[in-house]
Coordinates of N, CA and C and ligand atoms in Angstrom, one line a residue:
F261 N 4.0 116.9 -45.7 CA 3.5 118.2 -46.1 C 2.0 118.4 -45.8
R262 N 1.4 117.4 -45.1 CA 0.0 117.6 -44.6 C 0.1 117.9 -43.1
F263 N -0.4 119.0 -42.7 CA -0.2 119.4 -41.3 C -1.5 119.9 -40.8
T264 N -1.7 119.7 -39.5 CA -2.9 120.2 -38.8 C -2.5 121.4 -37.9
H265 N -1.2 121.6 -37.6 CA -0.8 122.6 -36.7 C 0.5 123.3 -37.2
A266 N 0.7 124.5 -36.8 CA 1.9 125.2 -36.9 C 2.1 126.1 -35.7
I267 N 3.4 126.3 -35.3 CA 3.7 127.2 -34.2 C 4.6 128.3 -34.8
T268 N 4.2 129.5 -34.4 CA 5.0 130.7 -34.9 C 5.3 131.6 -33.7
R269 N 6.2 132.5 -33.8 CA 6.5 133.4 -32.7 C 6.6 134.8 -33.3
R270 N 6.0 135.8 -32.6 CA 6.0 137.2 -33.1 C 7.4 137.7 -33.2
P271 N 7.7 138.5 -34.2 CA 9.1 139.1 -34.2 C 9.2 140.1 -33.1
A272 N 10.4 140.1 -32.5 CA 10.6 141.0 -31.3 C 11.2 142.3 -31.9
A273 N 11.1 143.4 -31.1 CA 11.7 144.7 -31.5 C 13.2 144.5 -31.6
S274 N 13.8 143.6 -30.9 CA 15.2 143.3 -31.0 C 15.7 142.6 -32.3
I275 N 14.7 142.4 -33.2 CA 15.0 141.7 -34.4 C 16.1 142.5 -35.2
T276 N 16.2 143.8 -34.9 CA 17.2 144.7 -35.6 C 18.6 144.2 -35.3
H277 N 18.7 143.4 -34.2 CA 20.1 142.9 -33.8 C 20.2 141.4 -34.3
G278 N 19.3 140.9 -35.1 CA 19.3 139.5 -35.5 C 20.6 139.2 -36.2
L279 N 21.0 137.9 -36.2 CA 22.2 137.5 -36.8 C 22.1 137.6 -38.3
R280 N 23.2 137.9 -39.0 CA 23.2 137.9 -40.5 C 24.7 137.7 -40.9
A281 N 24.8 136.9 -42.1 CA 26.1 136.6 -42.6 C 26.7 137.9 -43.2
V282 N 25.9 138.7 -43.9 CA 26.4 139.9 -44.6 C 25.3 141.0 -44.2
D283 N 25.8 142.1 -43.9 CA 24.9 143.2 -43.5 C 24.4 143.9 -44.7
T284 N 23.1 143.7 -45.0 CA 22.5 144.3 -46.2 C 21.4 145.3 -45.7
G285 N 21.5 145.7 -44.4 CA 20.5 146.7 -43.9 C 19.8 146.1 -42.7
T286 N 19.2 147.1 -41.9 CA 18.5 146.7 -40.7 C 17.1 146.3 -41.0
P287 N 16.6 145.2 -40.6 CA 15.2 144.9 -40.8 C 14.2 145.9 -40.2
D288 N 13.1 146.2 -40.9 CA 12.1 147.1 -40.4 C 11.0 146.2 -39.7
L289 N 10.8 146.5 -38.4 CA 9.9 145.6 -37.6 C 8.5 145.7 -38.2
A290 N 8.0 146.9 -38.5 CA 6.6 147.0 -38.9 C 6.4 146.2 -40.2
T291 N 7.3 146.3 -41.1 CA 7.2 145.5 -42.4 C 7.3 144.0 -42.1
M292 N 8.2 143.7 -41.2 CA 8.3 142.2 -40.9 C 7.0 141.7 -40.3
E293 N 6.4 142.5 -39.4 CA 5.2 142.1 -38.8 C 4.1 141.9 -39.8
A294 N 4.0 142.8 -40.8 CA 3.0 142.7 -41.9 C 3.2 141.4 -42.7
H295 N 4.5 141.1 -43.0 CA 4.8 139.9 -43.7 C 4.4 138.6 -42.9
H296 N 4.8 138.7 -41.6 CA 4.5 137.6 -40.7 C 3.0 137.4 -40.6
A297 N 2.2 138.4 -40.5 CA 0.8 138.3 -40.4 C 0.2 137.6 -41.7
A298 N 0.8 138.0 -42.9 CA 0.3 137.4 -44.1 C 0.7 135.9 -44.2
Y299 N 1.9 135.6 -43.6 CA 2.3 134.2 -43.6 C 1.3 133.3 -42.7
I300 N 1.0 133.9 -41.5 CA 0.1 133.1 -40.6 C -1.3 133.0 -41.2
A301 N -1.7 134.0 -41.9 CA -3.1 134.0 -42.5 C -3.1 132.9 -43.6
T302 N -2.0 132.8 -44.3 CA -1.9 131.8 -45.4 C -1.9 130.4 -44.8
L303 N -1.2 130.2 -43.7 CA -1.2 128.8 -43.1 C -2.7 128.5 -42.6
R304 N -3.3 129.5 -42.0 CA -4.6 129.3 -41.4 C -5.7 129.0 -42.5
A305 N -5.5 129.7 -43.6 CA -6.5 129.5 -44.7 C -6.5 128.1 -45.2
T306 N -5.5 127.3 -44.9 CA -5.5 125.9 -45.3 C -6.3 125.0 -44.3
G307 N -6.8 125.6 -43.3 CA -7.6 124.9 -42.3 C -6.8 124.5 -41.0
A308 N -5.5 124.8 -41.0 CA -4.6 124.4 -39.9 C -4.8 125.4 -38.7
T309 N -4.5 124.9 -37.5 CA -4.5 125.7 -36.3 C -3.1 126.3 -36.2
V310 N -3.0 127.6 -36.0 CA -1.7 128.2 -35.9 C -1.6 128.8 -34.4
I311 N -0.6 128.3 -33.7 CA -0.3 128.7 -32.4 C 0.7 129.9 -32.4
E312 N 0.3 131.1 -32.0 CA 1.2 132.2 -32.1 C 1.7 132.5 -30.7
L313 N 3.1 132.4 -30.6 CA 3.7 132.6 -29.3 C 4.1 134.1 -29.3
P314 N 4.2 134.6 -28.0 CA 4.6 136.1 -27.9 C 6.0 136.3 -28.3
A315 N 6.3 137.6 -28.6 CA 7.7 137.9 -28.9 C 8.6 137.7 -27.7
L316 N 9.9 137.4 -28.0 CA 10.9 137.2 -26.9 C 12.0 138.2 -27.2
D317 N 12.0 139.3 -26.5 CA 12.9 140.4 -26.8 C 14.4 140.0 -26.5
A318 N 14.5 139.1 -25.6 CA 15.9 138.6 -25.2 C 16.6 137.9 -26.3
Y319 N 15.8 137.4 -27.3 CA 16.4 136.6 -28.4 C 16.0 137.2 -29.7
P320 N 16.9 138.0 -30.3 CA 16.6 138.7 -31.5 C 16.1 137.8 -32.7
D321 N 16.7 136.5 -32.7 CA 16.3 135.6 -33.8 C 15.2 134.7 -33.5
S322 N 14.4 135.0 -32.4 CA 13.5 134.0 -32.0 C 12.2 133.8 -32.9
V323 N 12.1 134.8 -33.8 CA 11.0 134.6 -34.8 C 11.2 133.3 -35.7
F324 N 12.5 132.9 -35.8 CA 12.8 131.8 -36.6 C 12.7 130.5 -35.8
V325 N 11.5 130.1 -35.4 CA 11.2 129.0 -34.5 C 11.6 127.7 -35.1
E326 N 11.7 127.5 -36.4 CA 12.0 126.2 -36.9 C 13.3 125.6 -36.4
D327 N 14.3 126.5 -36.0 CA 15.6 126.0 -35.6 C 15.6 125.4 -34.2
T328 N 14.5 125.6 -33.4 CA 14.4 125.2 -32.0 C 14.0 123.7 -31.8
A329 N 13.4 123.1 -32.8 CA 12.8 121.8 -32.6 C 12.5 121.1 -33.9
L330 N 12.3 119.8 -33.8 CA 11.9 119.0 -34.9 C 10.6 118.2 -34.5
C331 N 9.5 118.4 -35.2 CA 8.3 117.8 -34.9 C 8.0 116.6 -35.8
L332 N 7.9 115.4 -35.2 CA 7.6 114.2 -36.0 C 6.4 113.6 -35.4
P333 N 5.7 112.6 -36.2 CA 4.5 112.0 -35.7 C 4.7 111.3 -34.3
Q334 N 5.9 110.8 -34.1 CA 6.2 110.0 -32.9 C 6.5 110.9 -31.7
G335 N 6.9 112.2 -31.9 CA 7.2 113.0 -30.8 C 8.0 114.2 -31.3
A336 N 8.3 115.1 -30.4 CA 9.0 116.3 -30.7 C 10.4 116.3 -30.1
I337 N 11.4 116.8 -30.8 CA 12.8 116.8 -30.4 C 13.3 118.2 -30.2
I338 N 13.7 118.6 -29.0 CA 14.2 119.9 -28.8 C 15.7 120.0 -29.3
M339 N 15.9 120.9 -30.2 CA 17.2 121.1 -30.8 C 18.2 121.7 -29.9
R340 N 19.5 121.9 -30.3 CA 20.5 122.6 -29.6 C 21.2 123.5 -30.5
P341 N 20.7 124.7 -30.7 CA 21.2 125.6 -31.7 C 22.7 125.9 -31.6
G342 N 23.4 126.0 -32.8 CA 24.8 126.2 -32.8 C 25.2 127.6 -32.6
A343 N 24.3 128.5 -32.8 CA 24.6 130.0 -32.6 C 24.4 130.2 -31.1
P344 N 25.5 130.6 -30.4 CA 25.4 130.8 -28.9 C 24.3 131.8 -28.5
T345 N 24.0 132.8 -29.3 CA 22.9 133.7 -28.9 C 21.5 133.1 -29.1
R346 N 21.5 131.9 -29.7 CA 20.2 131.3 -30.0 C 19.9 130.0 -29.1
L347 N 20.9 129.7 -28.3 CA 20.8 128.4 -27.5 C 19.6 128.4 -26.6
G348 N 19.3 129.6 -26.0 CA 18.2 129.7 -25.0 C 16.8 129.6 -25.7
E349 N 16.8 129.8 -27.0 CA 15.5 129.7 -27.7 C 14.8 128.3 -27.6
A350 N 15.7 127.3 -27.5 CA 15.2 125.9 -27.5 C 14.4 125.7 -26.2
A351 N 15.0 126.1 -25.1 CA 14.3 126.0 -23.8 C 13.0 126.8 -23.7
E352 N 13.0 127.9 -24.4 CA 11.7 128.7 -24.5 C 10.6 127.9 -25.2
M353 N 11.0 127.1 -26.2 CA 10.0 126.4 -27.0 C 9.5 125.1 -26.3
A354 N 10.4 124.5 -25.4 CA 10.1 123.2 -24.8 C 8.8 123.1 -24.2
P355 N 8.4 124.1 -23.3 CA 7.1 123.9 -22.6 C 5.9 123.9 -23.5
H356 N 6.0 124.6 -24.6 CA 4.9 124.7 -25.6 C 4.7 123.3 -26.3
L357 N 5.8 122.6 -26.5 CA 5.8 121.3 -27.2 C 5.3 120.3 -26.2
R358 N 5.8 120.4 -24.9 CA 5.3 119.5 -23.9 C 3.8 119.5 -23.7
A359 N 3.2 120.7 -24.0 CA 1.7 120.8 -23.8 C 1.0 120.1 -25.0
L360 N 1.8 119.8 -26.1 CA 1.1 119.3 -27.3 C 1.5 117.8 -27.6
Y361 N 2.7 117.4 -27.0 CA 3.2 116.0 -27.3 C 3.3 115.2 -26.0
T362 N 3.1 113.9 -26.1 CA 3.4 113.1 -25.0 C 4.8 112.7 -25.0
T363 N 5.4 112.6 -26.1 CA 6.8 112.1 -26.2 C 7.7 113.3 -26.6
I364 N 8.7 113.7 -25.8 CA 9.6 114.8 -26.0 C 11.0 114.2 -25.8
A365 N 11.9 114.5 -26.8 CA 13.3 114.1 -26.7 C 14.1 115.4 -26.8
R366 N 15.4 115.4 -26.4 CA 16.1 116.6 -26.4 C 17.6 116.3 -26.8
I367 N 18.1 117.2 -27.6 CA 19.6 117.0 -28.0 C 20.3 117.6 -26.8
E368 N 21.1 116.8 -26.1 CA 21.8 117.2 -24.9 C 23.1 117.9 -25.1
G369 N 23.7 117.6 -26.2 CA 25.1 118.2 -26.4 C 26.1 117.2 -26.0
P370 N 27.4 117.5 -26.3 CA 27.9 118.9 -26.6 C 27.7 119.2 -28.1
G371 N 27.2 118.3 -28.9 CA 27.0 118.6 -30.3 C 25.9 119.7 -30.5
T372 N 25.8 120.2 -31.7 CA 24.8 121.2 -31.9 C 24.0 120.9 -33.2
I373 N 22.8 121.3 -33.3 CA 21.9 121.0 -34.5 C 20.8 122.0 -34.5
E374 N 20.5 122.5 -35.7 CA 19.4 123.5 -35.8 C 18.4 122.9 -36.8
G375 N 17.1 123.2 -36.6 CA 16.0 122.6 -37.4 C 16.2 123.0 -38.9
G376 N 16.8 124.1 -39.2 CA 17.0 124.6 -40.5 C 17.8 123.7 -41.4
D377 N 18.5 122.8 -40.7 CA 19.4 121.8 -41.4 C 18.7 120.5 -41.6
I378 N 17.5 120.4 -41.3 CA 16.8 119.1 -41.3 C 15.6 119.1 -42.3
L379 N 15.7 118.2 -43.3 CA 14.6 118.1 -44.3 C 13.9 116.7 -44.1
V380 N 12.7 116.7 -43.7 CA 12.0 115.4 -43.6 C 11.2 115.1 -44.9
T381 N 11.6 114.1 -45.6 CA 10.9 113.8 -46.9 C 9.9 112.6 -46.6
G382 N 9.3 112.1 -47.6 CA 8.4 111.0 -47.5 C 9.1 109.7 -47.2
R383 N 10.4 109.7 -47.4 CA 11.1 108.4 -47.1 C 12.2 108.4 -46.1
E384 N 12.7 109.6 -45.8 CA 13.9 109.7 -44.9 C 14.0 111.1 -44.3
I385 N 15.0 111.2 -43.4 CA 15.3 112.5 -42.8 C 16.7 112.8 -43.3
L386 N 16.8 113.9 -44.0 CA 18.1 114.4 -44.5 C 18.6 115.5 -43.6
V387 N 19.9 115.4 -43.1 CA 20.4 116.4 -42.3 C 21.7 116.9 -42.8
G388 N 21.8 118.2 -43.0 CA 23.1 118.8 -43.6 C 24.0 119.3 -42.5
Q389 N 25.2 118.9 -42.5 CA 26.2 119.6 -41.7 C 26.3 121.0 -42.1
S390 N 26.5 121.9 -41.2 CA 26.7 123.3 -41.6 C 27.5 124.0 -40.5
A391 N 27.6 125.3 -40.5 CA 28.3 126.0 -39.5 C 27.6 125.9 -38.2
R392 N 26.3 125.5 -38.2 CA 25.5 125.4 -37.0 C 25.2 124.0 -36.5
T393 N 25.3 123.1 -37.4 CA 25.0 121.7 -37.2 C 26.2 120.8 -37.4
D394 N 26.6 120.1 -36.3 CA 27.9 119.3 -36.4 C 27.6 117.8 -36.3
A395 N 28.7 117.0 -36.5 CA 28.5 115.6 -36.6 C 28.0 115.0 -35.3
A396 N 28.4 115.6 -34.2 CA 27.9 115.1 -32.9 C 26.4 115.4 -32.7
G397 N 26.0 116.5 -33.1 CA 24.5 116.8 -33.0 C 23.7 115.9 -33.9
I398 N 24.2 115.6 -35.1 CA 23.5 114.7 -36.0 C 23.5 113.3 -35.4
A399 N 24.6 112.9 -34.8 CA 24.6 111.5 -34.2 C 23.6 111.4 -33.1
E400 N 23.4 112.4 -32.3 CA 22.4 112.4 -31.3 C 21.0 112.3 -31.8
L401 N 20.8 113.1 -32.9 CA 19.5 113.1 -33.5 C 19.2 111.7 -34.2
R402 N 20.3 111.1 -34.8 CA 20.1 109.8 -35.4 C 19.7 108.7 -34.4
A403 N 20.2 108.8 -33.2 CA 19.9 107.8 -32.2 C 18.4 107.9 -31.9
I404 N 17.9 109.1 -31.8 CA 16.5 109.3 -31.4 C 15.6 108.9 -32.5
V405 N 15.8 109.3 -33.7 CA 14.9 109.1 -34.8 C 14.9 107.7 -35.3
T406 N 16.1 107.0 -35.3 CA 16.1 105.6 -35.7 C 15.3 104.8 -34.7
A407 N 15.3 105.1 -33.4 CA 14.5 104.4 -32.5 C 13.0 104.6 -32.7
W408 N 12.7 105.7 -33.4 CA 11.3 106.0 -33.8 C 11.0 105.4 -35.1
G409 N 11.9 104.7 -35.8 CA 11.6 104.0 -37.1 C 11.9 104.8 -38.3
H410 N 12.7 105.9 -38.2 CA 13.0 106.7 -39.3 C 14.5 106.4 -39.8
S411 N 14.8 106.6 -41.0 CA 16.2 106.5 -41.4 C 16.7 107.9 -41.7
L412 N 18.0 108.1 -41.2 CA 18.6 109.5 -41.3 C 19.8 109.4 -42.2
R413 N 19.9 110.4 -43.1 CA 21.0 110.4 -44.0 C 21.7 111.8 -43.9
E414 N 23.0 111.7 -43.7 CA 23.8 112.9 -43.5 C 24.3 113.5 -44.8
V415 N 24.1 114.7 -45.0 CA 24.6 115.4 -46.3 C 25.3 116.7 -45.9
H416 N 25.7 117.5 -46.9 CA 26.4 118.7 -46.6 C 25.8 119.9 -47.2
T417 N 25.8 121.0 -46.4 CA 25.3 122.3 -46.8 C 26.4 122.9 -47.7
P418 N 26.1 123.6 -48.8 CA 27.1 124.2 -49.6 C 27.9 125.3 -48.8
P419 N 29.2 125.5 -49.0 CA 29.9 126.5 -48.2 C 29.3 127.8 -48.4
G420 N 29.2 128.6 -47.3 CA 28.7 129.9 -47.3 C 27.2 130.0 -47.2
V421 N 26.5 128.8 -47.2 CA 25.0 128.8 -47.1 C 24.7 128.5 -45.6
L422 N 23.8 129.3 -45.0 CA 23.5 129.2 -43.6 C 23.1 127.8 -43.2
H423 N 21.9 127.3 -43.8 CA 21.4 126.1 -43.4 C 21.1 125.2 -44.7
F424 N 21.1 123.9 -44.5 CA 20.8 123.0 -45.6 C 19.5 123.4 -46.3
K425 N 18.4 123.8 -45.5 CA 17.2 124.1 -46.1 C 17.1 125.6 -46.7
T426 N 18.2 126.3 -46.5 CA 18.3 127.6 -47.1 C 18.2 127.4 -48.7
D427 N 18.7 126.2 -49.0 CA 18.9 125.9 -50.5 C 17.9 124.8 -51.0
C428 N 17.0 124.3 -50.2 CA 16.0 123.3 -50.7 C 14.8 123.3 -49.9
S429 N 13.7 122.7 -50.4 CA 12.5 122.5 -49.7 C 11.7 121.3 -50.3
L430 N 10.8 120.8 -49.5 CA 10.0 119.6 -50.0 C 8.7 120.1 -50.6
L431 N 8.4 119.7 -51.8 CA 7.2 120.1 -52.5 C 6.1 119.0 -52.3
D432 N 6.5 117.8 -52.3 CA 5.6 116.7 -51.9 C 6.5 115.5 -51.5
G433 N 5.9 114.4 -51.1 CA 6.7 113.3 -50.5 C 8.0 113.0 -51.2
D434 N 8.1 113.1 -52.5 CA 9.3 112.8 -53.2 C 9.7 113.9 -54.3
T435 N 9.2 115.1 -54.1 CA 9.7 116.2 -55.0 C 10.3 117.3 -54.2
I436 N 11.5 117.7 -54.7 CA 12.3 118.7 -53.9 C 12.6 119.9 -54.8
L437 N 12.4 121.0 -54.3 CA 12.9 122.3 -54.9 C 14.3 122.5 -54.4
S438 N 15.3 122.7 -55.3 CA 16.6 122.9 -54.8 C 17.4 123.9 -55.7
T439 N 18.4 124.5 -55.2 CA 19.3 125.2 -56.0 C 20.2 124.2 -56.7
E440 N 20.8 124.6 -57.8 CA 21.7 123.7 -58.6 C 22.9 123.5 -57.8
R441 N 23.4 124.5 -57.0 CA 24.7 124.3 -56.3 C 24.5 123.2 -55.2
L442 N 23.3 123.1 -54.7 CA 23.1 122.0 -53.7 C 22.9 120.6 -54.3
S443 N 22.0 120.6 -55.3 CA 21.7 119.2 -55.9 C 22.9 118.7 -56.7
A444 N 23.9 119.5 -57.0 CA 25.1 119.1 -57.7 C 25.8 118.0 -56.9
S445 N 25.6 118.0 -55.6 CA 26.3 117.1 -54.7 C 25.7 115.7 -54.9
G446 N 24.6 115.6 -55.6 CA 23.9 114.3 -55.7 C 23.1 113.9 -54.5
C447 N 22.9 114.8 -53.6 CA 22.2 114.4 -52.4 C 20.7 114.1 -52.6
F448 N 20.2 114.5 -53.7 CA 18.7 114.2 -54.0 C 18.6 113.2 -55.1
D449 N 19.6 112.5 -55.4 CA 19.5 111.4 -56.4 C 18.3 110.5 -56.0
G450 N 17.4 110.2 -57.0 CA 16.3 109.3 -56.7 C 15.0 110.1 -56.4
Y451 N 15.1 111.4 -56.2 CA 14.0 112.3 -56.0 C 13.6 113.0 -57.3
K452 N 12.4 113.4 -57.4 CA 12.1 114.4 -58.5 C 12.6 115.7 -58.1
L453 N 13.2 116.4 -59.0 CA 13.8 117.7 -58.6 C 13.2 118.8 -59.5
I454 N 13.0 120.0 -58.9 CA 12.7 121.2 -59.6 C 13.8 122.2 -59.1
H455 N 14.5 122.8 -60.1 CA 15.6 123.7 -59.7 C 15.0 125.1 -59.6
T456 N 15.6 125.9 -58.8 CA 15.3 127.4 -58.8 C 15.9 127.9 -60.1
A457 N 15.2 129.0 -60.6 CA 15.6 129.6 -61.8 C 17.0 130.3 -61.7
P458 N 17.7 130.5 -62.7 CA 19.1 131.1 -62.6 C 19.0 132.4 -61.9
G459 N 19.9 132.6 -61.0 CA 19.9 133.9 -60.2 C 18.9 134.0 -59.1
E460 N 18.0 132.9 -59.0 CA 17.0 133.0 -57.9 C 17.2 132.0 -56.8
E461 N 18.4 131.8 -56.4 CA 18.8 130.8 -55.4 C 18.0 131.1 -54.1
A462 N 17.7 132.4 -53.9 CA 17.0 132.8 -52.6 C 15.6 132.3 -52.6
A463 N 15.1 131.7 -53.7 CA 13.7 131.2 -53.7 C 13.6 129.8 -53.3
A464 N 14.8 129.2 -52.9 CA 14.7 127.7 -52.7 C 14.1 127.4 -51.3
N465 N 14.1 128.3 -50.4 CA 13.4 128.1 -49.1 C 12.0 128.4 -49.2
T466 N 11.2 127.4 -49.5 CA 9.7 127.5 -49.5 C 9.1 126.5 -48.5
I467 N 7.8 126.5 -48.3 CA 7.2 125.4 -47.6 C 6.0 124.9 -48.3
R468 N 5.8 123.6 -48.5 CA 4.6 123.1 -48.9 C 3.8 122.8 -47.6
F469 N 2.6 123.5 -47.5 CA 1.8 123.4 -46.3 C 0.4 123.1 -46.8
N470 N 0.0 121.8 -46.7 CA -1.3 121.4 -47.2 C -1.4 121.7 -48.7
D471 N -2.4 122.5 -49.1 CA -2.6 122.6 -50.6 C -1.8 123.8 -51.2
V472 N -0.9 124.4 -50.4 CA -0.3 125.6 -50.9 C 1.3 125.5 -50.7
V473 N 2.0 126.1 -51.7 CA 3.4 126.3 -51.5 C 3.6 127.8 -51.2
L474 N 4.1 128.0 -50.0 CA 4.4 129.4 -49.6 C 5.8 129.7 -50.1
M475 N 6.0 130.8 -50.9 CA 7.3 131.1 -51.4 C 7.6 132.6 -51.2
P476 N 8.9 133.0 -51.1 CA 9.2 134.4 -50.9 C 8.8 135.1 -52.2
A477 N 8.3 136.4 -52.0 CA 7.8 137.2 -53.2 C 9.0 137.6 -54.0
G478 N 8.8 137.7 -55.3 CA 9.8 138.3 -56.2 C 10.7 137.4 -56.9
F479 N 10.3 136.1 -57.1 CA 11.1 135.2 -57.9 C 10.3 134.6 -59.0
P480 N 9.9 135.3 -60.0 CA 9.0 134.9 -61.0 C 9.4 133.6 -61.8
G481 N 10.7 133.5 -62.1 CA 11.1 132.3 -62.8 C 10.9 131.0 -62.0
T482 N 11.2 131.1 -60.8 CA 11.0 129.9 -59.9 C 9.5 129.6 -59.7
R483 N 8.8 130.7 -59.5 CA 7.3 130.5 -59.3 C 6.7 129.8 -60.5
A484 N 7.2 130.3 -61.7 CA 6.6 129.6 -62.9 C 6.9 128.2 -63.0
R485 N 8.1 127.8 -62.6 CA 8.5 126.4 -62.6 C 7.7 125.6 -61.6
I486 N 7.4 126.1 -60.4 CA 6.6 125.4 -59.4 C 5.2 125.3 -59.9
E487 N 4.6 126.4 -60.5 CA 3.3 126.3 -61.0 C 3.1 125.4 -62.1
A488 N 4.1 125.4 -63.0 CA 4.1 124.5 -64.2 C 4.0 123.0 -63.7
A489 N 4.5 122.7 -62.5 CA 4.5 121.3 -62.0 C 3.2 121.1 -61.3
G490 N 2.3 122.1 -61.3 CA 0.9 121.8 -60.8 C 0.7 122.3 -59.4
Y491 N 1.6 123.0 -58.7 CA 1.4 123.4 -57.4 C 0.7 124.8 -57.3
N492 N 0.0 125.0 -56.2 CA -0.7 126.2 -56.0 C 0.2 127.1 -55.1
V493 N 0.6 128.3 -55.6 CA 1.7 129.1 -55.0 C 1.0 130.3 -54.3
A494 N 1.5 130.6 -53.1 CA 1.2 131.9 -52.4 C 2.5 132.6 -52.2
E495 N 2.7 133.8 -52.6 CA 3.9 134.6 -52.4 C 3.7 135.4 -51.2
I496 N 4.8 135.4 -50.3 CA 4.8 136.1 -49.0 C 6.0 137.0 -49.1
G497 N 5.8 138.3 -48.7 CA 6.9 139.2 -48.6 C 8.0 138.7 -47.6
N498 N 9.2 138.7 -48.1 CA 10.3 138.2 -47.2 C 11.5 139.1 -47.1
S499 N 11.3 140.4 -47.5 CA 12.4 141.3 -47.6 C 13.2 141.5 -46.3
E500 N 12.4 141.5 -45.2 CA 13.0 141.8 -43.9 C 13.7 140.5 -43.3
C501 N 13.0 139.4 -43.4 CA 13.7 138.1 -42.9 C 14.9 137.8 -43.8
A502 N 14.9 138.2 -45.1 CA 16.0 137.9 -45.9 C 17.3 138.6 -45.5
K503 N 17.1 139.8 -44.9 CA 18.3 140.5 -44.4 C 19.0 139.7 -43.2
L504 N 18.2 138.8 -42.6 CA 18.8 138.0 -41.6 C 18.9 136.5 -42.0
D505 N 19.0 136.3 -43.3 CA 19.2 134.9 -43.8 C 18.0 134.0 -43.5
G506 N 16.8 134.5 -43.3 CA 15.7 133.7 -43.0 C 14.7 133.6 -44.1
G507 N 13.9 132.6 -44.1 CA 12.9 132.4 -45.2 C 11.6 131.8 -44.7
M508 N 10.9 131.1 -45.6 CA 9.6 130.6 -45.3 C 9.6 129.5 -44.2
S509 N 10.6 128.6 -44.4 CA 10.5 127.4 -43.4 C 10.9 127.8 -42.0
C510 N 11.8 128.8 -41.9 CA 12.3 129.2 -40.6 C 11.2 129.7 -39.7
L511 N 10.1 130.2 -40.2 CA 9.1 131.0 -39.5 C 8.1 130.1 -38.8
S512 N 8.2 128.8 -38.9 CA 7.2 127.9 -38.3 C 7.7 126.6 -38.0
L513 N 7.1 125.9 -36.9 CA 7.2 124.5 -36.7 C 5.9 123.9 -37.2
R514 N 6.0 122.9 -38.0 CA 4.8 122.3 -38.6 C 4.6 120.9 -38.2
F515 N 3.4 120.5 -37.9 CA 3.1 119.1 -37.5 C 1.6 118.7 -37.6
Ligands
CIR261 C1 20.2 133.0 -37.8 O1 21.3 133.3 -38.3 O2 20.2 132.0 -37.1 C2 19.0 133.7 -38.2 N1 19.3 135.1 -38.5 C3 18.3 133.1 -39.4 C4 17.8 131.7 -39.1 C5 17.1 131.1 -40.3 N2 16.5 129.9 -40.0 C6 16.3 128.9 -40.8 O3 16.8 129.0 -42.0 N3 15.7 127.8 -40.4

């Protein structure tokens, strides 16, 4: 949760065609741009360098850069998104990571895996199988990260939830914010847990970025729990990304 860099990508006008599990309305580009600017400003205020990539109109979901790669101290790994319309986003990210990392690995397939299903904690890498991430994709990632000295544990994303991290986030090396429906599986046994407040499951996707926890605006019960545990919270508008099942973690690669 200590980072010197983040990579973001500007939302494209095609964001109105972004993937969504349930249609709750078309995202408004101008509002999303305002939220995105606040997000970037909050990351920068911690002293980090934020690399802003240009919009990619050919990929409506390309603002959600987290799904395209996994950045570790040993190197970056280019993912293989399970959503066919998002597959090309990984190749678009690759040259930017090559400019920053000497070691680059790539998930070759045929398995698929998206960054939203990967939680790196202080002690291990947790990966949730989901509609986007399959066993073959996880096996390929496991081979790469174990060679780099990490241990990987496979877990499951609750049914109907897009990504593993839709329902959890890391608050510090061994403290996790989770929905009750996810932690009920026991996947976080041994960690300190803070649960989202009742009815606030959509608050689970936050990011701890240096000295601040960025959380989606409008979840006072969960905010109070995070603050009571001593964290410094910044609320960022997320109404437009939420229409596309996106949240705080999806909007950046952090390293
Ligand atoms: C999608 O369905 O792929 C996008 N609309 C949302 C991706 C959110 N990404 C994430 O949680 N890491």
